[in-house]
mmCIF file of C-alpha atoms in Angstrom:
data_model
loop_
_atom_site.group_PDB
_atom_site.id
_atom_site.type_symbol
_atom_site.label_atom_id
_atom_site.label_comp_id
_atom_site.label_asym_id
_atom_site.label_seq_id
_atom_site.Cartn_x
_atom_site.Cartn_y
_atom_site.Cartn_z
ATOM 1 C CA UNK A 11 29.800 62.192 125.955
ATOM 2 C CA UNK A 12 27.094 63.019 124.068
ATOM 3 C CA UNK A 13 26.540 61.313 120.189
ATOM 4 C CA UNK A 14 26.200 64.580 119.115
ATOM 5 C CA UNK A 15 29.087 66.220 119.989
ATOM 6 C CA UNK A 16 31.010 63.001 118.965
ATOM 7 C CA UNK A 17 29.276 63.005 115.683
ATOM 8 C CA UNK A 18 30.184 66.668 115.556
ATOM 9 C CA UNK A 19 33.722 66.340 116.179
ATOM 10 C CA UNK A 20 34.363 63.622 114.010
ATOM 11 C CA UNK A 21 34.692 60.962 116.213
ATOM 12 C CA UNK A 22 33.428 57.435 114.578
ATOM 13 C CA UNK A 23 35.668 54.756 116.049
ATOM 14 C CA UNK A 24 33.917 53.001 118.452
ATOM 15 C CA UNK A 25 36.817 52.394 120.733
ATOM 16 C CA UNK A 26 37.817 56.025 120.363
ATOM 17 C CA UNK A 27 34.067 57.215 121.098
ATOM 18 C CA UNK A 28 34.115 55.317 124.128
ATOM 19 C CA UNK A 29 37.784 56.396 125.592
ATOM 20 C CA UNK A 30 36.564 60.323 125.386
ATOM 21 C CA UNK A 31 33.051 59.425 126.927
ATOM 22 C CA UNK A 32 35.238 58.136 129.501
ATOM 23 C CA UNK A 33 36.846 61.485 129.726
ATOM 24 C CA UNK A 34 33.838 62.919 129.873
ATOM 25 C CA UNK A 35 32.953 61.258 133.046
ATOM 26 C CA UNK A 36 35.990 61.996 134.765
ATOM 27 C CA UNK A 37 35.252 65.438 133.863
ATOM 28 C CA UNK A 38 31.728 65.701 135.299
ATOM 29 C CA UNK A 39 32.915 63.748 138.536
ATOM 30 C CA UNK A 40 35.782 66.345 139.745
ATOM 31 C CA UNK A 41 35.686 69.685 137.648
ATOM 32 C CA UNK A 42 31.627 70.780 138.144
ATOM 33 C CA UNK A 43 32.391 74.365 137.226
ATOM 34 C CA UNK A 44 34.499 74.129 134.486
ATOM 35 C CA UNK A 45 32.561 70.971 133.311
ATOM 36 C CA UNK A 46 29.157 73.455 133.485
ATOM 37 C CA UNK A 47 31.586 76.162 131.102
ATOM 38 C CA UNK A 48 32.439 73.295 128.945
ATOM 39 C CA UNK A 49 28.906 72.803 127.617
ATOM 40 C CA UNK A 50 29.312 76.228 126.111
ATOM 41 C CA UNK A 51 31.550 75.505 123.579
ATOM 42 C CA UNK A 52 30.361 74.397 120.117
ATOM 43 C CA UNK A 53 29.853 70.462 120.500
ATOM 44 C CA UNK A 54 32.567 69.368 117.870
ATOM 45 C CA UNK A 55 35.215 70.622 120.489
ATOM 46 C CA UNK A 56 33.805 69.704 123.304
ATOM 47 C CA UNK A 57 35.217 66.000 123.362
ATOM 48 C CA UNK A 58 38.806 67.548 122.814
ATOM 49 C CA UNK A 59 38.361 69.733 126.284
ATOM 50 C CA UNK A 60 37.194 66.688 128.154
ATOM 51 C CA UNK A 61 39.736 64.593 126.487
ATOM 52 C CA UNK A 62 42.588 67.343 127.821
ATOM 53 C CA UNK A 63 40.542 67.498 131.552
ATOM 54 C CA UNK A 64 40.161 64.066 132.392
ATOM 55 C CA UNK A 65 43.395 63.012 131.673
ATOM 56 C CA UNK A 66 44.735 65.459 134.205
ATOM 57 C CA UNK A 67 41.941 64.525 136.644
ATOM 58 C CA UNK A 68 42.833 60.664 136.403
ATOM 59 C CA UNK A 69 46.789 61.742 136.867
ATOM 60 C CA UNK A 70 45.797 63.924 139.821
ATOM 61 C CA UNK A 71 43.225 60.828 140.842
ATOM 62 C CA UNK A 72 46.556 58.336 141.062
ATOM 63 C CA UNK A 73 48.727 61.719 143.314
ATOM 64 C CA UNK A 74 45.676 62.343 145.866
ATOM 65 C CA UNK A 75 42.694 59.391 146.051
ATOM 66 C CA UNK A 76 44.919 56.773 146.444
ATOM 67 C CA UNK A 77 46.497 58.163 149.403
ATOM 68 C CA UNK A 78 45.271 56.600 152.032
ATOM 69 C CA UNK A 79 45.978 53.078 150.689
ATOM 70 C CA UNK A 80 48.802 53.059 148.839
ATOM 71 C CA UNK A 81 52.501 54.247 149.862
ATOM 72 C CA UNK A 82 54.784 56.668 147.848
ATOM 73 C CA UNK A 83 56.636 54.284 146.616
ATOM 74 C CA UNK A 84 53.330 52.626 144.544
ATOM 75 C CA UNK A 85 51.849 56.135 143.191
ATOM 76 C CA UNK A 86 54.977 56.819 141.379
ATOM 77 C CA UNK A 87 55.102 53.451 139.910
ATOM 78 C CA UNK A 88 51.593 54.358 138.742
ATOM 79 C CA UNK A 89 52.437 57.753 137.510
ATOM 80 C CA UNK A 90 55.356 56.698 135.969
ATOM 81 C CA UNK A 91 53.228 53.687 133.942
ATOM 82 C CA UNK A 92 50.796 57.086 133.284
ATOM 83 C CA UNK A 93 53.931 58.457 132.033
ATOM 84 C CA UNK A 94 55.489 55.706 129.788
ATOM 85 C CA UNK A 95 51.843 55.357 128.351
ATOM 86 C CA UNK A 96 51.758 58.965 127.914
ATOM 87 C CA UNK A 97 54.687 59.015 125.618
ATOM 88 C CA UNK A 98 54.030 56.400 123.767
ATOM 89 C CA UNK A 99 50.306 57.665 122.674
ATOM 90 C CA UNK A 100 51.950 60.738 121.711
ATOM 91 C CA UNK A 101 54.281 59.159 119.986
ATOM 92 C CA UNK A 102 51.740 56.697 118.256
ATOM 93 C CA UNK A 103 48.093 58.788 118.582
ATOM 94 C CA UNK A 104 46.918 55.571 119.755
ATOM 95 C CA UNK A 105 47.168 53.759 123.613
ATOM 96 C CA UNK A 106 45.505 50.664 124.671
ATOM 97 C CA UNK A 107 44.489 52.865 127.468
ATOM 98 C CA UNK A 108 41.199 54.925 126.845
ATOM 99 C CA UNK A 109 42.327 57.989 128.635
ATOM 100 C CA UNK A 110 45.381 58.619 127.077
ATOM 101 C CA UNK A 111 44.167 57.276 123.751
ATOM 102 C CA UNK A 112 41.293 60.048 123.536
ATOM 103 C CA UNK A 113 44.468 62.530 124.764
ATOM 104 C CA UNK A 114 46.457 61.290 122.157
ATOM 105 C CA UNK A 115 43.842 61.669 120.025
ATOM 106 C CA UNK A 116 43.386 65.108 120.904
ATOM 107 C CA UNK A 117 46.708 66.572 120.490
ATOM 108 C CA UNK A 118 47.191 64.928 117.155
ATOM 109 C CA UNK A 119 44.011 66.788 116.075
ATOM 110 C CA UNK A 120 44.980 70.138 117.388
ATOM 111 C CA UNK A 121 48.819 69.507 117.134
ATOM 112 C CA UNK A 122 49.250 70.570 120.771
ATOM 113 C CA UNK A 123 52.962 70.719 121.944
ATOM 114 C CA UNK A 124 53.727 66.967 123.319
ATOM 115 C CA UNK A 125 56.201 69.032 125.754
ATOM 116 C CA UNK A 126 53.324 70.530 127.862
ATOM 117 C CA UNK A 127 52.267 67.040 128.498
ATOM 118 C CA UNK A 128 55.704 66.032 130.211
ATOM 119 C CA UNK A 129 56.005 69.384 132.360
ATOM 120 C CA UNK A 130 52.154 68.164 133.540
ATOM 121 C CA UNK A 131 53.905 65.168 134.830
ATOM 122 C CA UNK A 132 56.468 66.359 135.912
ATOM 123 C CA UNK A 133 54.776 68.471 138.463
ATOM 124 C CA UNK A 134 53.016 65.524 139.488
ATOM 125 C CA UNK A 135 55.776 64.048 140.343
ATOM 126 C CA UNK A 136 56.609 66.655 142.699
ATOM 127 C CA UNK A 137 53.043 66.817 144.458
ATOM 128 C CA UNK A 138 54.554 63.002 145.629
ATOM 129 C CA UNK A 139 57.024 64.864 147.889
ATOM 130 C CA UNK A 140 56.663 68.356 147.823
ATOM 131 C CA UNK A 141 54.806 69.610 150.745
ATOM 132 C CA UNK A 142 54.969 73.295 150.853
ATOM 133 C CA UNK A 143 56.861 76.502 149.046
ATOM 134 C CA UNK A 144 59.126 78.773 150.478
ATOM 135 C CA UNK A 145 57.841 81.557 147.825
ATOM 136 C CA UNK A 146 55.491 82.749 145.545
ATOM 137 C CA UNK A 147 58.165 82.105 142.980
ATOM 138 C CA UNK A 148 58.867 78.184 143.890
ATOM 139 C CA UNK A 149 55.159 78.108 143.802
ATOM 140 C CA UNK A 150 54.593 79.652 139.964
ATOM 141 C CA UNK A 151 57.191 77.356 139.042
ATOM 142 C CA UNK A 152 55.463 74.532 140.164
ATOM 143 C CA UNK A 153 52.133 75.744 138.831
ATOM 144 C CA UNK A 154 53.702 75.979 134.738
ATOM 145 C CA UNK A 155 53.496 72.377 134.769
ATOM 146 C CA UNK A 156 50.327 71.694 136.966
ATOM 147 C CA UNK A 157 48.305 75.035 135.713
ATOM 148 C CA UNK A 158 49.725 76.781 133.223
ATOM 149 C CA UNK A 159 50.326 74.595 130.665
ATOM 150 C CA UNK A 160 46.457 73.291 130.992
ATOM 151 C CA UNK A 161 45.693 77.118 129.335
ATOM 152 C CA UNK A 162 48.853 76.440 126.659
ATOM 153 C CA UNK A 163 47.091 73.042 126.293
ATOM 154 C CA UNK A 164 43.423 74.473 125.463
ATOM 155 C CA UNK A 165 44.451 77.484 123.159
ATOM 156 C CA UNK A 166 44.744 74.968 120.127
ATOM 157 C CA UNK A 167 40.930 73.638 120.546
ATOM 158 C CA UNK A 168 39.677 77.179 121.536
ATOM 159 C CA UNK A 169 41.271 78.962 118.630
ATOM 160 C CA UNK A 170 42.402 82.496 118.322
ATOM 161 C CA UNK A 171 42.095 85.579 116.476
ATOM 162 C CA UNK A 172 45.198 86.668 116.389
ATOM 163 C CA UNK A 173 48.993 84.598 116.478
ATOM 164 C CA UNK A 174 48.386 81.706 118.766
ATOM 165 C CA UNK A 175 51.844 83.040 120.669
ATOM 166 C CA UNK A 176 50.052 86.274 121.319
ATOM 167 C CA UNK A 177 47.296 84.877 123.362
ATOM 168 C CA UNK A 178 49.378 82.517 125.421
ATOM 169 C CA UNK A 179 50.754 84.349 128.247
ATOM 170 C CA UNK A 180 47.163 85.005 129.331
ATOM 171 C CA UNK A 181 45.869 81.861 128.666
ATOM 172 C CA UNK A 182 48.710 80.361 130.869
ATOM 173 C CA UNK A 183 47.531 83.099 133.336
ATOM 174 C CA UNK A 184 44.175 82.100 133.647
ATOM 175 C CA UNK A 185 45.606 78.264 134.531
ATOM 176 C CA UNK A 186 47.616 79.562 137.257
ATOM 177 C CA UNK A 187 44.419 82.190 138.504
ATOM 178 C CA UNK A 188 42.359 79.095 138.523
ATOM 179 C CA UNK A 189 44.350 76.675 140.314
ATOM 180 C CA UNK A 190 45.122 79.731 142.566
ATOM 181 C CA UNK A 191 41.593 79.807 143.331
ATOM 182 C CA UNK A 192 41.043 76.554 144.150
ATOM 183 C CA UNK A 193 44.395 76.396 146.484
ATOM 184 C CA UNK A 194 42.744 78.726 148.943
ATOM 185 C CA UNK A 195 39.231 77.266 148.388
ATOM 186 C CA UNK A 196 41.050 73.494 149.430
ATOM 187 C CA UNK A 197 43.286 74.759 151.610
ATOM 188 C CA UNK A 198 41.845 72.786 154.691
ATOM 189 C CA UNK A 199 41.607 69.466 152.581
ATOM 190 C CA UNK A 200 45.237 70.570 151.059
ATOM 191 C CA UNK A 201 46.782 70.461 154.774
ATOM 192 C CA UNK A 202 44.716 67.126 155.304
ATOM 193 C CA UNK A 203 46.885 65.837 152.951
ATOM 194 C CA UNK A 204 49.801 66.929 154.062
ATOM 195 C CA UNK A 205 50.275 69.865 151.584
ATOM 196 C CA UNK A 206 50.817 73.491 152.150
ATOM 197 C CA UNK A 207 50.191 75.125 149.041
ATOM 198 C CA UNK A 208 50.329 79.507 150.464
ATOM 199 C CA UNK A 209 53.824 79.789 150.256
ATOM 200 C CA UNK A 210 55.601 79.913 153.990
ATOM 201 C CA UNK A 211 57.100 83.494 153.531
ATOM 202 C CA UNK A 212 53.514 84.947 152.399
ATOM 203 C CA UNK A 213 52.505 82.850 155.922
ATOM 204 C CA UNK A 214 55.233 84.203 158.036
ATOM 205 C CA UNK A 215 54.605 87.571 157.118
ATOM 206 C CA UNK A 216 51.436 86.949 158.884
ATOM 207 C CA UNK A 217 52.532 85.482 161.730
ATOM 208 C CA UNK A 218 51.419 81.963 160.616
ATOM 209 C CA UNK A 219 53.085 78.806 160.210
ATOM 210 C CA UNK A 220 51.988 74.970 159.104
ATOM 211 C CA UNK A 221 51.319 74.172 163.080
ATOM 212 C CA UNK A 222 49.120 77.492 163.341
ATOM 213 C CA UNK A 223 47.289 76.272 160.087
ATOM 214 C CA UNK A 224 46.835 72.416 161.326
ATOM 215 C CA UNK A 225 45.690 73.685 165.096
ATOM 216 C CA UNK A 226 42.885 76.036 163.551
ATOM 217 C CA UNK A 227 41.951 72.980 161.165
ATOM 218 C CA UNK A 228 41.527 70.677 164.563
ATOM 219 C CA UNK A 229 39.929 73.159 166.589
ATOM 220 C CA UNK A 230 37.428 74.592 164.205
ATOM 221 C CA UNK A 231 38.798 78.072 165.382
ATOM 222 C CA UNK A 232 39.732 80.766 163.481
ATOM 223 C CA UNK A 233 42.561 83.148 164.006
ATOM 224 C CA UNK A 234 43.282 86.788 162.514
ATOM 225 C CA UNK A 235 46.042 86.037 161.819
ATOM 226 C CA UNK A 236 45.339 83.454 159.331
ATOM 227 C CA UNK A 237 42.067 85.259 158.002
ATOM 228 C CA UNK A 238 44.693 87.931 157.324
ATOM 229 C CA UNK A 239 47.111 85.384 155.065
ATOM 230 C CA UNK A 240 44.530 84.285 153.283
ATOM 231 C CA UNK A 241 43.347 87.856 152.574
ATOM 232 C CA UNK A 242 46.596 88.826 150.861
ATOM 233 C CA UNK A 243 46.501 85.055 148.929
ATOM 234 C CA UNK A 244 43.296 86.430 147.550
ATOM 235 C CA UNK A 245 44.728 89.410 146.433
ATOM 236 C CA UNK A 246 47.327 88.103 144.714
ATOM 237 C CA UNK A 247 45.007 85.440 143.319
ATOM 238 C CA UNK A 248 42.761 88.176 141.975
ATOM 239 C CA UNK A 249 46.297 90.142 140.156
ATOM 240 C CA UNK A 250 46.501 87.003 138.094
ATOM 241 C CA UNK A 251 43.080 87.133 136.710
ATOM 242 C CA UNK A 252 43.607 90.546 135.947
ATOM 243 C CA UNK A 253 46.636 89.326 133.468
ATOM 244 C CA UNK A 254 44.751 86.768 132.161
ATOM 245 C CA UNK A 255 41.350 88.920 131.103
ATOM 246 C CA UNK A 256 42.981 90.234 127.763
ATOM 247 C CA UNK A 257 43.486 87.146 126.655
ATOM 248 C CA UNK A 258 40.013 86.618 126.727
ATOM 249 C CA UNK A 259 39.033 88.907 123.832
ATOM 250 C CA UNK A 260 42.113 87.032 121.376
ATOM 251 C CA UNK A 261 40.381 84.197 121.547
ATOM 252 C CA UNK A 262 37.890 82.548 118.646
ATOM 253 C CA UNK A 263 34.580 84.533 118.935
ATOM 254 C CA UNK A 264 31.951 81.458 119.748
ATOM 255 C CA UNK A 265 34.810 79.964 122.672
ATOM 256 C CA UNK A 266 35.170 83.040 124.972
ATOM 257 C CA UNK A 267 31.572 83.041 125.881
ATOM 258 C CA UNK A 268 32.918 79.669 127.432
ATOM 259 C CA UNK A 269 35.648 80.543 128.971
ATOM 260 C CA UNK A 270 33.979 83.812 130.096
ATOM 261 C CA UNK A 271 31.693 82.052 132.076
ATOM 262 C CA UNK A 272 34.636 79.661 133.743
ATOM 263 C CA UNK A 273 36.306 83.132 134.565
ATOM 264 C CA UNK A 274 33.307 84.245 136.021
ATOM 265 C CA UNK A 275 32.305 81.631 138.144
ATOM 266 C CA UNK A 276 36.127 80.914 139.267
ATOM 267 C CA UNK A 277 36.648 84.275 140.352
ATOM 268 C CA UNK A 278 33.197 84.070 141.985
ATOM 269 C CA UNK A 279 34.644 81.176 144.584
ATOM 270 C CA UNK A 280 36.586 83.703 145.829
ATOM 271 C CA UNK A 281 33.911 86.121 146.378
ATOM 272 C CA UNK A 282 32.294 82.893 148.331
ATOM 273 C CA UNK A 283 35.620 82.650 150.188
ATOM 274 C CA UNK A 284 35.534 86.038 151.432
ATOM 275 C CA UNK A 285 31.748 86.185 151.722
ATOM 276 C CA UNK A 286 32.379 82.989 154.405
ATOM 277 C CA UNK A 287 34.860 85.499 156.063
ATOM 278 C CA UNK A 288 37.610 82.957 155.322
ATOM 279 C CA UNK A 289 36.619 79.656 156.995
ATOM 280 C CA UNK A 290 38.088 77.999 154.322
ATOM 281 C CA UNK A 291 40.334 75.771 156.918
ATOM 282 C CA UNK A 292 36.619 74.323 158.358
ATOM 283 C CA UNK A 293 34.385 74.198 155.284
ATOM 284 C CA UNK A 294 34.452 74.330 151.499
ATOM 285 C CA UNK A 295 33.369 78.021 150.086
ATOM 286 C CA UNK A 296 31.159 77.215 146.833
ATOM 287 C CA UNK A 297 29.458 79.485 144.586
ATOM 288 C CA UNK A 298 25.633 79.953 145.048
ATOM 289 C CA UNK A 299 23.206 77.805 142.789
ATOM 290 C CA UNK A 300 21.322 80.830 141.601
ATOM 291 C CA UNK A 301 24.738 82.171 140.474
ATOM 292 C CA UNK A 302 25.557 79.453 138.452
ATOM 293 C CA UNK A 303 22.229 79.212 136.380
ATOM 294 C CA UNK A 304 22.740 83.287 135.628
ATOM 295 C CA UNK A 305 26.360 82.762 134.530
ATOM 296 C CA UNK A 306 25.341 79.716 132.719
ATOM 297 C CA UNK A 307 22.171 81.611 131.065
ATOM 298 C CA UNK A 308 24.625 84.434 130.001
ATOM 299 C CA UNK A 309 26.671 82.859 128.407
ATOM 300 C CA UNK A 310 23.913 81.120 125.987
ATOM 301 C CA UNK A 311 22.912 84.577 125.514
ATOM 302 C CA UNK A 312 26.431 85.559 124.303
ATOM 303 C CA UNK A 313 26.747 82.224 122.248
ATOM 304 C CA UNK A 314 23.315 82.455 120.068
ATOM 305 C CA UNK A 315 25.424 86.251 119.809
ATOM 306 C CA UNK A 316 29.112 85.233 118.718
ATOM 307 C CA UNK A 317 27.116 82.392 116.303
ATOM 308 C CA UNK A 318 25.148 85.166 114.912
ATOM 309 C CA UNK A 319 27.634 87.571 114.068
ATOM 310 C CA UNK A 320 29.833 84.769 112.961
ATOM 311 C CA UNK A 321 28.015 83.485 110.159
ATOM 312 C CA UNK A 322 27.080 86.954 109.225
ATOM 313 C CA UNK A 323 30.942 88.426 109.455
ATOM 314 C CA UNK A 324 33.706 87.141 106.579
ATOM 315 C CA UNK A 325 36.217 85.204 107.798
ATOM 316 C CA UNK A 326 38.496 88.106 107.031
ATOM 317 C CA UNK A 327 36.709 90.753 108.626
ATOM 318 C CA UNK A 328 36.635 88.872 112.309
ATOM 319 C CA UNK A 329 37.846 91.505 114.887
ATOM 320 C CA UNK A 330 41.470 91.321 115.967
ATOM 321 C CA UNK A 331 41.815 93.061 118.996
ATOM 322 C CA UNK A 332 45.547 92.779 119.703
ATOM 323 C CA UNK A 333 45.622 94.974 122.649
ATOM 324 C CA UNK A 334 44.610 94.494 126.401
ATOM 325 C CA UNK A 335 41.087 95.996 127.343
ATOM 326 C CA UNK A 336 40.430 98.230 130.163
ATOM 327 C CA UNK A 337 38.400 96.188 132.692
ATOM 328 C CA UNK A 338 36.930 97.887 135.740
ATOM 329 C CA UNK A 339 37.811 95.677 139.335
ATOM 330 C CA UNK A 340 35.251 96.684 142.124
ATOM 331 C CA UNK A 341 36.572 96.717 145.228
ATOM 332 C CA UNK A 342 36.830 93.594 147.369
ATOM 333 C CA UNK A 343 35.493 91.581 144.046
ATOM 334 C CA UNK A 344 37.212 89.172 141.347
ATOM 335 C CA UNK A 345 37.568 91.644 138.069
ATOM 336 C CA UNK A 346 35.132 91.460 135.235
ATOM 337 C CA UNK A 347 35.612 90.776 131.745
ATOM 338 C CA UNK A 348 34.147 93.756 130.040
ATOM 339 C CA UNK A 349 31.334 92.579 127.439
ATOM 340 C CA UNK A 350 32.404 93.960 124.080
ATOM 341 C CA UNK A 351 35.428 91.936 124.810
ATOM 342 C CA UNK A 352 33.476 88.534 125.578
ATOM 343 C CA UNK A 353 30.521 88.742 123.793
#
């Protein structure tokens, strides 16, 4: 965490300044992309974003890195102490434990519902013994607590332009389109683990099963079958973005260039997946370098714009644009966010 954006937000406590640097680390370590979209917001909310992130990177740290040393039994005594702690720093704002006291911090700032806190744990709790999903529809329940309530969680610190309410089913959307994304991206390390995250009737349709899955994984072979699976997973990856992209043009003018840029280069790991003509069960599809940098450099472009117009616009004249924007999908690629609607 940089002084600046601590200065910027606020933040003058020197416990409290070193509990969301903390956060801020966590951040960098597992989320690069999102991390990389992060630096596009204006520095006072920065720390906020990291604050929400690395909390749910340390809870998903205590469900999946310990897992080779420690049984069942001891993660959910750790994610229940998470829990317990959890409560009580909402409860308080404060926690003698720097994660959740920069979280706590956090939602007390943006007075973010302390309920989607406890359905994030509570679908932790299931990633302890849950290993696969019979449907699409076990699996979107699943994913409120895990993925959509990280967009519910964000809306506060991004702001709106309209009725917060308005914008949320789309910002939930974009939670479940990411973590969508990055369930056929892991899918190999996913079955490592012991988790089957493409629900089994999606699979069977297919033809494929876990032992069809875990034999291509061994092998290093690939099977149509199971290119095929994954093909329709990507597709109905890709129908969640597209009810997630209106939400893009509700929100505050100088955060969507931020959020643009994590649609962008989320929906571009597909594009990597399919580009790799689904080896995803051998290797790790990642978006191109070059990529990255051009994403990252348009979205300063469309920041020095949103700051522009935003000094130079009333506050009551900022656009409301309550109603979902035509964006053009080509084929075989993640859809766009049109530009009037993210600049």
């Amino acid at each position: 965490m940089t002084a600046r954006e601590l200065d910027a937000a606020g933040i003058t406590d020197p416990g409290l300044r070193s509990a969301y640097t903390r956060c801020r680390e966590l951040n960098a370590r597992h989320g690069k992309t999102y991390f990389l979209a992060t630096r596009l917001l204006p520095a006072h909310r920065r720390p906020a974003v990291h604050a929400l992130y690395g909390f749910a990177r340390w809870a998903d740290d205590i469900v999946d890195c310990h897992g080779g040393d420690t049984t069942v039994l001891e993660r959910t005594a750790a994610l229940e102490r998470l829990s317990a702690e959890l409560r009580h720093g909402l409860a308080t704002g404060d926690s003698a434990e720097p994660v959740v006291r920069a979280l706590a911090d956090t939602a007390h700032r943006y007075a973010i519902d302390p309920a989607h806190f406890q359905d994030f744990m509570t679908a932790m709790r299931d990633d302890l013994t849950v290993t696969d999903y019979p449907g699409y529809t076990d699996l979107r329940r699943y994913m409120h607590g895990s993925a959509a309530v990280i967009g519910l969680q964000m809306l506060p610190v991004l702001g709106t332009t309209v009725p917060r309410a308005e914008a949320e089913p789309h910002a939930a959307a974009l939670g479940v389109a990411f973590q969508l994304t990055n369930f056929l991206r892991d899918v190999g390390e996913d079955l490592d683990r012991g988790r089957v995250y493409l629900p089994a009737d999606l699979l069977a349709a297919h033809g494929v099963d876990r032992e069809l899955l875990r034999w291509s994984r061994d092998t290093g072979r690939q099977d149509a079958r199971i290119t095929e699976a994954l093909k329709a997973f990507e597709a109905l990856t890709r129908d969640v973005y597209r009810e997630a992209v209106p939400g893009v043009a509700l929100l505050d003018p100088v955060s969507r260039p931020c959020i643009r840029s994590a649609f962008v280069l989320y929906a571009g790991i597909l594009d990597a997946v399919a580009d790799d003509r689904y080896g995803v069960l051998h290797r790790r599809a990642v978006v191109p370098r070059r990529r990255r940098a051009v994403v990252a450099l348009d979205g300063l472009v469309r920041i020095a714009h949103a700051r522009i117009r935003h000094r130079s616009t009333p506050p009551a004249a900022l656009p409301h644009r309550p109603g979902p924007h035509h964006v053009p999908v080509r084929a075989g690629r993640a859809p766009l966010v049109d530009k009037e609607a993210a600049a």
